[in-house]
mmCIF file of C-alpha atoms in Angstrom:
data_model
loop_
_atom_site.group_PDB
_atom_site.id
_atom_site.type_symbol
_atom_site.label_atom_id
_atom_site.label_comp_id
_atom_site.label_asym_id
_atom_site.label_seq_id
_atom_site.Cartn_x
_atom_site.Cartn_y
_atom_site.Cartn_z
ATOM 1 C CA UNK A 1197 8.814 -10.321 -12.788
ATOM 2 C CA UNK A 1198 11.386 -12.940 -11.874
ATOM 3 C CA UNK A 1199 13.847 -11.567 -14.422
ATOM 4 C CA UNK A 1200 13.307 -7.979 -13.290
ATOM 5 C CA UNK A 1201 13.643 -8.943 -9.642
ATOM 6 C CA UNK A 1202 16.954 -10.664 -10.324
ATOM 7 C CA UNK A 1203 18.322 -7.632 -12.184
ATOM 8 C CA UNK A 1204 17.891 -5.671 -8.947
ATOM 9 C CA UNK A 1205 19.877 -8.276 -7.049
ATOM 10 C CA UNK A 1206 22.852 -8.220 -9.452
ATOM 11 C CA UNK A 1207 25.192 -5.349 -10.237
ATOM 12 C CA UNK A 1208 25.489 -4.199 -13.828
ATOM 13 C CA UNK A 1209 28.907 -5.822 -14.220
ATOM 14 C CA UNK A 1210 27.606 -9.314 -13.422
ATOM 15 C CA UNK A 1211 27.447 -11.662 -16.447
ATOM 16 C CA UNK A 1212 23.703 -12.370 -16.239
ATOM 17 C CA UNK A 1213 22.545 -8.790 -15.642
ATOM 18 C CA UNK A 1214 22.043 -7.742 -19.271
ATOM 19 C CA UNK A 1215 20.510 -11.078 -20.232
ATOM 20 C CA UNK A 1216 17.973 -10.870 -17.415
ATOM 21 C CA UNK A 1217 17.165 -7.234 -18.232
ATOM 22 C CA UNK A 1218 16.573 -8.125 -21.877
ATOM 23 C CA UNK A 1219 14.300 -11.001 -20.875
ATOM 24 C CA UNK A 1220 12.297 -8.754 -18.565
ATOM 25 C CA UNK A 1221 11.743 -6.136 -21.282
ATOM 26 C CA UNK A 1222 10.908 -8.792 -23.873
ATOM 27 C CA UNK A 1223 8.240 -10.478 -21.764
ATOM 28 C CA UNK A 1224 6.765 -7.190 -20.579
ATOM 29 C CA UNK A 1225 6.413 -5.948 -24.156
ATOM 30 C CA UNK A 1226 4.962 -9.318 -25.141
ATOM 31 C CA UNK A 1227 2.318 -9.063 -22.430
ATOM 32 C CA UNK A 1228 1.475 -5.479 -23.367
ATOM 33 C CA UNK A 1229 0.964 -6.517 -26.994
ATOM 34 C CA UNK A 1230 -1.213 -9.537 -26.140
ATOM 35 C CA UNK A 1231 -3.353 -7.957 -23.413
ATOM 36 C CA UNK A 1232 -5.438 -5.650 -25.693
ATOM 37 C CA UNK A 1233 -6.196 -8.586 -27.996
ATOM 38 C CA UNK A 1234 -7.238 -10.701 -25.029
ATOM 39 C CA UNK A 1235 -9.512 -7.954 -23.689
ATOM 40 C CA UNK A 1236 -11.104 -7.419 -27.102
ATOM 41 C CA UNK A 1237 -11.979 -11.119 -27.384
ATOM 42 C CA UNK A 1238 -13.286 -11.073 -23.831
ATOM 43 C CA UNK A 1239 -15.658 -8.180 -24.515
ATOM 44 C CA UNK A 1240 -17.130 -10.006 -27.509
ATOM 45 C CA UNK A 1241 -17.483 -13.410 -25.845
ATOM 46 C CA UNK A 1242 -20.811 -14.651 -24.413
ATOM 47 C CA UNK A 1243 -21.094 -14.932 -20.650
ATOM 48 C CA UNK A 1244 -19.715 -18.282 -19.514
ATOM 49 C CA UNK A 1245 -17.554 -19.910 -16.869
ATOM 50 C CA UNK A 1246 -14.603 -19.699 -19.263
ATOM 51 C CA UNK A 1247 -15.301 -15.994 -19.791
ATOM 52 C CA UNK A 1248 -15.135 -15.456 -16.024
ATOM 53 C CA UNK A 1249 -11.801 -17.269 -15.895
ATOM 54 C CA UNK A 1250 -10.431 -15.191 -18.756
ATOM 55 C CA UNK A 1251 -11.430 -12.005 -16.923
ATOM 56 C CA UNK A 1252 -9.531 -13.224 -13.854
ATOM 57 C CA UNK A 1253 -6.458 -13.896 -15.987
ATOM 58 C CA UNK A 1254 -6.640 -10.388 -17.443
ATOM 59 C CA UNK A 1255 -7.026 -8.772 -14.019
ATOM 60 C CA UNK A 1256 -4.146 -10.798 -12.572
ATOM 61 C CA UNK A 1257 -1.988 -9.791 -15.541
ATOM 62 C CA UNK A 1258 -2.685 -6.079 -15.067
ATOM 63 C CA UNK A 1259 -1.905 -6.312 -11.352
ATOM 64 C CA UNK A 1260 1.374 -8.084 -12.128
ATOM 65 C CA UNK A 1261 2.239 -5.336 -14.596
ATOM 66 C CA UNK A 1262 1.603 -2.793 -11.845
ATOM 67 C CA UNK A 1263 4.000 -4.606 -9.536
ATOM 68 C CA UNK A 1264 6.558 -4.814 -12.322
ATOM 69 C CA UNK A 1265 6.480 -1.029 -12.673
ATOM 70 C CA UNK A 1266 7.304 -0.696 -8.965
ATOM 71 C CA UNK A 1267 10.815 -1.801 -9.867
ATOM 72 C CA UNK A 1268 11.105 0.854 -12.565
ATOM 73 C CA UNK A 1269 9.511 3.657 -10.497
ATOM 74 C CA UNK A 1270 7.213 4.597 -13.377
ATOM 75 C CA UNK A 1271 4.269 6.306 -11.701
ATOM 76 C CA UNK A 1272 2.369 7.084 -14.918
ATOM 77 C CA UNK A 1273 2.374 3.462 -16.057
ATOM 78 C CA UNK A 1274 1.353 2.307 -12.593
ATOM 79 C CA UNK A 1275 -1.670 4.570 -12.605
ATOM 80 C CA UNK A 1276 -2.680 3.297 -16.029
ATOM 81 C CA UNK A 1277 -2.528 -0.270 -14.734
ATOM 82 C CA UNK A 1278 -4.612 0.683 -11.684
ATOM 83 C CA UNK A 1279 -7.219 2.278 -13.943
ATOM 84 C CA UNK A 1280 -7.156 -0.809 -16.153
ATOM 85 C CA UNK A 1281 -7.687 -3.117 -13.174
ATOM 86 C CA UNK A 1282 -10.574 -0.936 -12.004
ATOM 87 C CA UNK A 1283 -12.210 -1.097 -15.439
ATOM 88 C CA UNK A 1284 -11.891 -4.898 -15.609
ATOM 89 C CA UNK A 1285 -13.434 -5.308 -12.138
ATOM 90 C CA UNK A 1286 -16.361 -3.024 -12.984
ATOM 91 C CA UNK A 1287 -16.972 -4.751 -16.318
ATOM 92 C CA UNK A 1288 -16.825 -8.203 -14.746
ATOM 93 C CA UNK A 1289 -19.267 -7.257 -11.987
ATOM 94 C CA UNK A 1290 -21.731 -5.756 -14.455
ATOM 95 C CA UNK A 1291 -21.439 -8.255 -17.309
ATOM 96 C CA UNK A 1292 -20.740 -11.495 -15.465
ATOM 97 C CA UNK A 1293 -21.432 -10.941 -11.765
ATOM 98 C CA UNK A 1294 -25.205 -11.363 -12.103
ATOM 99 C CA UNK A 1295 -24.760 -14.779 -13.711
ATOM 100 C CA UNK A 1296 -21.616 -16.014 -11.945
ATOM 101 C CA UNK A 1297 -21.166 -14.588 -8.423
ATOM 102 C CA UNK A 1298 -17.563 -13.844 -7.342
ATOM 103 C CA UNK A 1299 -15.640 -16.737 -5.830
ATOM 104 C CA UNK A 1300 -12.557 -16.762 -3.600
ATOM 105 C CA UNK A 1301 -10.219 -16.116 -6.561
ATOM 106 C CA UNK A 1302 -12.269 -13.071 -7.589
ATOM 107 C CA UNK A 1303 -12.292 -11.749 -4.033
ATOM 108 C CA UNK A 1304 -8.541 -12.194 -3.746
ATOM 109 C CA UNK A 1305 -7.871 -10.284 -6.976
ATOM 110 C CA UNK A 1306 -10.354 -7.562 -6.084
ATOM 111 C CA UNK A 1307 -8.653 -7.073 -2.718
ATOM 112 C CA UNK A 1308 -5.244 -6.991 -4.411
ATOM 113 C CA UNK A 1309 -6.586 -4.172 -6.588
ATOM 114 C CA UNK A 1310 -8.031 -2.403 -3.543
ATOM 115 C CA UNK A 1311 -4.842 -2.698 -1.482
ATOM 116 C CA UNK A 1312 -2.766 -1.504 -4.439
ATOM 117 C CA UNK A 1313 -5.071 1.405 -5.262
ATOM 118 C CA UNK A 1314 -5.273 2.614 -1.652
ATOM 119 C CA UNK A 1315 -1.506 2.624 -1.173
ATOM 120 C CA UNK A 1316 -0.978 4.189 -4.599
ATOM 121 C CA UNK A 1317 -3.442 6.919 -3.622
ATOM 122 C CA UNK A 1318 -1.512 7.922 -0.509
ATOM 123 C CA UNK A 1319 0.948 9.944 -2.583
ATOM 124 C CA UNK A 1320 -1.249 10.646 -5.607
ATOM 125 C CA UNK A 1321 -2.707 14.110 -5.226
ATOM 126 C CA UNK A 1322 -5.060 14.195 -8.194
ATOM 127 C CA UNK A 1323 -8.251 16.217 -8.080
ATOM 128 C CA UNK A 1324 -10.239 12.987 -7.780
ATOM 129 C CA UNK A 1325 -9.462 10.098 -5.479
ATOM 130 C CA UNK A 1326 -11.314 7.305 -7.243
ATOM 131 C CA UNK A 1327 -11.065 3.843 -5.689
ATOM 132 C CA UNK A 1328 -13.765 1.175 -5.872
ATOM 133 C CA UNK A 1329 -15.334 0.927 -2.415
ATOM 134 C CA UNK A 1330 -17.414 -2.251 -2.408
ATOM 135 C CA UNK A 1331 -14.537 -4.680 -2.016
ATOM 136 C CA UNK A 1332 -15.186 -7.681 0.240
ATOM 137 C CA UNK A 1333 -12.584 -8.121 2.943
ATOM 138 C CA UNK A 1334 -12.172 -11.676 4.174
ATOM 139 C CA UNK A 1335 -9.942 -12.605 7.078
ATOM 140 C CA UNK A 1336 -8.189 -15.395 5.194
ATOM 141 C CA UNK A 1337 -7.344 -13.076 2.296
ATOM 142 C CA UNK A 1338 -6.735 -9.725 3.977
ATOM 143 C CA UNK A 1339 -5.527 -9.896 7.561
ATOM 144 C CA UNK A 1340 -4.925 -6.131 7.687
ATOM 145 C CA UNK A 1341 -7.869 -5.353 5.414
ATOM 146 C CA UNK A 1342 -9.686 -3.338 8.080
ATOM 147 C CA UNK A 1343 -6.669 -1.066 8.494
ATOM 148 C CA UNK A 1344 -6.454 -0.598 4.709
ATOM 149 C CA UNK A 1345 -10.137 0.333 4.555
ATOM 150 C CA UNK A 1346 -9.596 2.910 7.318
ATOM 151 C CA UNK A 1347 -6.581 4.272 5.448
ATOM 152 C CA UNK A 1348 -8.792 4.634 2.367
ATOM 153 C CA UNK A 1349 -11.451 6.536 4.337
ATOM 154 C CA UNK A 1350 -8.898 8.919 5.838
ATOM 155 C CA UNK A 1351 -7.174 9.575 2.500
ATOM 156 C CA UNK A 1352 -10.508 10.292 0.842
ATOM 157 C CA UNK A 1353 -11.408 12.683 3.676
ATOM 158 C CA UNK A 1354 -8.063 14.468 3.276
ATOM 159 C CA UNK A 1355 -8.550 14.946 -0.456
ATOM 160 C CA UNK A 1356 -12.045 16.329 0.042
ATOM 161 C CA UNK A 1357 -10.871 18.575 2.857
ATOM 162 C CA UNK A 1358 -8.055 19.968 0.708
ATOM 163 C CA UNK A 1359 -10.401 20.584 -2.229
ATOM 164 C CA UNK A 1360 -12.695 22.629 0.029
ATOM 165 C CA UNK A 1361 -15.768 20.516 -0.625
ATOM 166 C CA UNK A 1362 -18.657 21.555 1.617
ATOM 167 C CA UNK A 1363 -21.394 19.233 0.337
ATOM 168 C CA UNK A 1364 -19.996 16.104 1.931
ATOM 169 C CA UNK A 1365 -20.491 14.266 5.179
ATOM 170 C CA UNK A 1366 -17.762 15.096 7.681
ATOM 171 C CA UNK A 1367 -15.512 12.239 8.727
ATOM 172 C CA UNK A 1368 -15.213 12.439 12.512
ATOM 173 C CA UNK A 1369 -11.893 11.444 14.024
ATOM 174 C CA UNK A 1370 -13.737 9.888 16.984
ATOM 175 C CA UNK A 1371 -15.528 7.470 14.647
ATOM 176 C CA UNK A 1372 -12.292 6.571 12.883
ATOM 177 C CA UNK A 1373 -10.557 5.928 16.210
ATOM 178 C CA UNK A 1374 -13.365 3.517 17.139
ATOM 179 C CA UNK A 1375 -12.867 1.719 13.823
ATOM 180 C CA UNK A 1376 -9.125 1.497 14.443
ATOM 181 C CA UNK A 1377 -9.761 -0.060 17.854
ATOM 182 C CA UNK A 1378 -12.072 -2.622 16.255
ATOM 183 C CA UNK A 1379 -9.530 -3.374 13.526
ATOM 184 C CA UNK A 1380 -6.831 -4.063 16.112
ATOM 185 C CA UNK A 1381 -9.141 -6.333 18.067
ATOM 186 C CA UNK A 1382 -10.028 -8.375 14.990
ATOM 187 C CA UNK A 1383 -6.393 -8.725 13.935
ATOM 188 C CA UNK A 1384 -5.373 -9.864 17.420
ATOM 189 C CA UNK A 1385 -8.171 -12.438 17.400
ATOM 190 C CA UNK A 1386 -6.952 -13.729 14.046
ATOM 191 C CA UNK A 1387 -3.463 -13.959 15.460
ATOM 192 C CA UNK A 1388 -4.716 -16.579 17.923
ATOM 193 C CA UNK A 1389 -6.168 -18.877 15.255
ATOM 194 C CA UNK A 1390 -3.773 -18.401 12.336
ATOM 195 C CA UNK A 1391 -1.231 -21.110 11.640
ATOM 196 C CA UNK A 1392 2.364 -19.871 11.538
ATOM 197 C CA UNK A 1393 5.360 -21.779 10.272
ATOM 198 C CA UNK A 1394 7.526 -20.546 13.136
ATOM 199 C CA UNK A 1395 6.490 -20.084 16.799
ATOM 200 C CA UNK A 1396 8.137 -16.651 17.002
ATOM 201 C CA UNK A 1397 6.008 -15.417 14.093
ATOM 202 C CA UNK A 1398 2.865 -15.278 16.250
ATOM 203 C CA UNK A 1399 4.721 -13.101 18.755
ATOM 204 C CA UNK A 1400 5.964 -10.790 15.988
ATOM 205 C CA UNK A 1401 2.556 -10.589 14.303
ATOM 206 C CA UNK A 1402 1.059 -9.299 17.538
ATOM 207 C CA UNK A 1403 3.645 -6.512 17.683
ATOM 208 C CA UNK A 1404 3.088 -5.782 13.973
ATOM 209 C CA UNK A 1405 -0.649 -5.435 14.624
ATOM 210 C CA UNK A 1406 0.028 -2.851 17.332
ATOM 211 C CA UNK A 1407 2.337 -0.995 14.915
ATOM 212 C CA UNK A 1408 -0.463 -0.787 12.325
ATOM 213 C CA UNK A 1409 -2.852 0.342 15.034
ATOM 214 C CA UNK A 1410 -0.625 3.230 16.088
ATOM 215 C CA UNK A 1411 0.295 4.134 12.487
ATOM 216 C CA UNK A 1412 -3.429 4.358 11.709
ATOM 217 C CA UNK A 1413 -3.966 6.615 14.727
ATOM 218 C CA UNK A 1414 -1.128 8.925 13.668
ATOM 219 C CA UNK A 1415 -2.347 9.171 10.065
ATOM 220 C CA UNK A 1416 -5.953 9.765 11.144
ATOM 221 C CA UNK A 1417 -5.116 12.450 13.697
ATOM 222 C CA UNK A 1418 -2.785 14.265 11.290
ATOM 223 C CA UNK A 1419 -5.583 14.434 8.720
ATOM 224 C CA UNK A 1420 -8.716 14.841 10.824
ATOM 225 C CA UNK A 1421 -7.729 16.475 14.139
ATOM 226 C CA UNK A 1422 -7.165 20.173 14.704
ATOM 227 C CA UNK A 1423 -3.530 21.203 14.517
ATOM 228 C CA UNK A 1424 -1.870 20.866 17.894
ATOM 229 C CA UNK A 1425 -4.814 19.253 19.674
ATOM 230 C CA UNK A 1426 -3.602 15.713 19.101
ATOM 231 C CA UNK A 1427 0.173 16.170 19.336
ATOM 232 C CA UNK A 1428 0.439 14.294 22.636
ATOM 233 C CA UNK A 1429 -1.539 11.355 21.235
ATOM 234 C CA UNK A 1430 0.603 11.321 18.104
ATOM 235 C CA UNK A 1431 3.836 11.364 20.088
ATOM 236 C CA UNK A 1432 2.574 8.503 22.256
ATOM 237 C CA UNK A 1433 1.771 6.434 19.158
ATOM 238 C CA UNK A 1434 5.165 7.258 17.634
ATOM 239 C CA UNK A 1435 6.923 6.028 20.768
ATOM 240 C CA UNK A 1436 4.724 2.922 20.841
ATOM 241 C CA UNK A 1437 5.693 1.987 17.267
ATOM 242 C CA UNK A 1438 9.380 2.301 18.116
ATOM 243 C CA UNK A 1439 8.830 0.185 21.226
ATOM 244 C CA UNK A 1440 7.007 -2.580 19.329
ATOM 245 C CA UNK A 1441 9.679 -2.473 16.624
ATOM 246 C CA UNK A 1442 12.330 -3.183 19.235
ATOM 247 C CA UNK A 1443 10.439 -6.296 20.362
ATOM 248 C CA UNK A 1444 10.319 -8.005 16.947
ATOM 249 C CA UNK A 1445 12.245 -11.257 17.229
ATOM 250 C CA UNK A 1446 12.779 -11.896 13.501
ATOM 251 C CA UNK A 1447 12.023 -9.022 11.125
ATOM 252 C CA UNK A 1448 12.292 -11.294 8.111
ATOM 253 C CA UNK A 1449 8.877 -12.791 8.951
ATOM 254 C CA UNK A 1450 6.958 -9.621 8.102
ATOM 255 C CA UNK A 1451 9.558 -7.325 6.532
ATOM 256 C CA UNK A 1452 7.284 -6.487 3.591
ATOM 257 C CA UNK A 1453 4.558 -5.263 6.006
ATOM 258 C CA UNK A 1454 6.786 -2.889 7.953
ATOM 259 C CA UNK A 1455 7.189 -0.070 5.424
ATOM 260 C CA UNK A 1456 3.940 1.787 6.138
ATOM 261 C CA UNK A 1457 4.170 1.907 9.956
ATOM 262 C CA UNK A 1458 7.885 2.729 9.752
ATOM 263 C CA UNK A 1459 7.194 5.579 7.332
ATOM 264 C CA UNK A 1460 4.364 7.081 9.374
ATOM 265 C CA UNK A 1461 6.417 6.800 12.550
ATOM 266 C CA UNK A 1462 9.414 8.306 10.765
ATOM 267 C CA UNK A 1463 7.468 11.424 9.806
ATOM 268 C CA UNK A 1464 6.968 12.099 13.520
ATOM 269 C CA UNK A 1465 10.570 11.426 14.612
ATOM 270 C CA UNK A 1466 12.515 14.535 15.614
ATOM 271 C CA UNK A 1467 15.514 13.217 17.537
ATOM 272 C CA UNK A 1468 18.556 11.781 15.718
ATOM 273 C CA UNK A 1469 18.249 8.526 17.691
ATOM 274 C CA UNK A 1470 14.656 8.005 16.578
ATOM 275 C CA UNK A 1471 15.474 8.848 12.982
ATOM 276 C CA UNK A 1472 18.431 6.479 13.022
ATOM 277 C CA UNK A 1473 16.214 3.655 14.313
ATOM 278 C CA UNK A 1474 13.745 4.190 11.462
ATOM 279 C CA UNK A 1475 16.489 4.445 8.845
ATOM 280 C CA UNK A 1476 18.175 1.242 10.009
ATOM 281 C CA UNK A 1477 14.829 -0.558 10.062
ATOM 282 C CA UNK A 1478 13.960 0.538 6.507
ATOM 283 C CA UNK A 1479 17.390 -0.458 5.229
ATOM 284 C CA UNK A 1480 16.810 -3.826 6.877
ATOM 285 C CA UNK A 1481 13.495 -4.176 5.038
ATOM 286 C CA UNK A 1482 15.243 -3.400 1.749
ATOM 287 C CA UNK A 1483 17.892 -6.007 2.480
ATOM 288 C CA UNK A 1484 15.349 -8.662 3.462
ATOM 289 C CA UNK A 1485 12.486 -7.959 1.088
ATOM 290 C CA UNK A 1486 13.853 -6.007 -1.875
ATOM 291 C CA UNK A 1487 14.039 -2.361 -2.843
ATOM 292 C CA UNK A 1488 10.897 -1.581 -4.879
ATOM 293 C CA UNK A 1489 10.419 2.156 -4.099
ATOM 294 C CA UNK A 1490 11.604 1.896 -0.524
ATOM 295 C CA UNK A 1491 14.790 3.872 -1.172
ATOM 296 C CA UNK A 1492 12.618 6.737 -2.412
ATOM 297 C CA UNK A 1493 10.531 6.424 0.746
ATOM 298 C CA UNK A 1494 13.702 6.672 2.833
ATOM 299 C CA UNK A 1495 14.977 9.598 0.749
ATOM 300 C CA UNK A 1496 11.737 11.455 1.429
ATOM 301 C CA UNK A 1497 12.103 10.877 5.163
ATOM 302 C CA UNK A 1498 15.681 12.141 5.120
ATOM 303 C CA UNK A 1499 14.556 15.271 3.296
ATOM 304 C CA UNK A 1500 11.644 15.720 5.708
ATOM 305 C CA UNK A 1501 13.956 15.387 8.701
ATOM 306 C CA UNK A 1502 16.155 18.187 7.349
ATOM 307 C CA UNK A 1503 13.257 20.652 7.515
ATOM 308 C CA UNK A 1504 13.774 22.642 10.677
ATOM 309 C CA UNK A 1505 12.135 25.257 12.841
ATOM 310 C CA UNK A 1506 8.930 27.140 12.200
ATOM 311 C CA UNK A 1507 9.068 26.399 8.486
ATOM 312 C CA UNK A 1508 8.440 22.692 9.110
ATOM 313 C CA UNK A 1509 4.944 21.823 7.777
ATOM 314 C CA UNK A 1510 2.367 20.304 10.111
ATOM 315 C CA UNK A 1511 2.627 16.917 8.435
ATOM 316 C CA UNK A 1512 4.311 15.015 5.642
ATOM 317 C CA UNK A 1513 1.254 15.236 3.374
ATOM 318 C CA UNK A 1514 1.776 18.977 2.839
ATOM 319 C CA UNK A 1515 5.390 18.377 1.809
ATOM 320 C CA UNK A 1516 4.522 15.495 -0.509
ATOM 321 C CA UNK A 1517 1.747 17.518 -2.141
ATOM 322 C CA UNK A 1518 4.060 20.495 -2.698
ATOM 323 C CA UNK A 1519 6.590 18.204 -4.389
ATOM 324 C CA UNK A 1520 4.152 15.840 -6.075
ATOM 325 C CA UNK A 1521 6.428 15.194 -9.059
ATOM 326 C CA UNK A 1522 9.155 13.852 -6.757
ATOM 327 C CA UNK A 1523 6.919 12.121 -4.218
ATOM 328 C CA UNK A 1524 4.907 9.702 -6.339
ATOM 329 C CA UNK A 1525 6.425 6.711 -4.576
ATOM 330 C CA UNK A 1526 4.393 3.835 -3.149
ATOM 331 C CA UNK A 1527 4.781 3.216 0.576
ATOM 332 C CA UNK A 1528 4.853 -0.595 0.530
#
């Protein structure tokens, strides 16, 4: 990952570019060749503390491979890694979990899978939306875990709604809004007890929490509310995100957490000034925290902004679904 990350910081004419690219490909291929052997030995081994450790190593490796593919924008490989991580978690819970309960390392890796799978699922419009649900969310591991769980619930409801399923329990927007309120309250409480390296970071984290709160409201209303009935609420949340963005004192503190609220806000921006604010903020995130698939996220927003008049879809999800082959980016 270090080699691949550096290749994205150098231009192709720099002396170390080709060497770093070769190293990245070599180590990735090496991992891909060793991982099946490791998993085969793991499946045959008796249950033990060492077996549990080896399962953690395998899960961490698959999650790292997923993150590596974010640089290459290879959606198919990413989905394979997500499925692999899911299989390892299920096997470990069934084969080892009864004898060796999960510890903090297991919970961390399971949440990393959950976070990754939920965000991957936002722009994956398969017939089935299959993400493991019973993932423990601990404050010290997942500060925004409640918001991610809400995002998962809303995405699952959207997929079921689109498929026309009638034999399912309806997800009420009022219940989701209550959950979003609770999530904001918990995050703000954590903000008071967390230790930050810089005094300004606590101030910025509070504004970031409000941005996630309003992004969650926008996403939930766009999926669950009747068309037109929640437009005023959505516009108010859009304006609130832009306001909180303007109050961040040092965006470098949480640049990697800004992509989702900026994207959701951007899909609701109609005026050139609003769109320019979102574009500049996303370009700032790329400069501070790397590209990953953020340029594709910005390209989608630019395309979405060009849609005009009565032909503009009700929300970005309809556009992304209609262009699924081009919209398989990850909004992180």
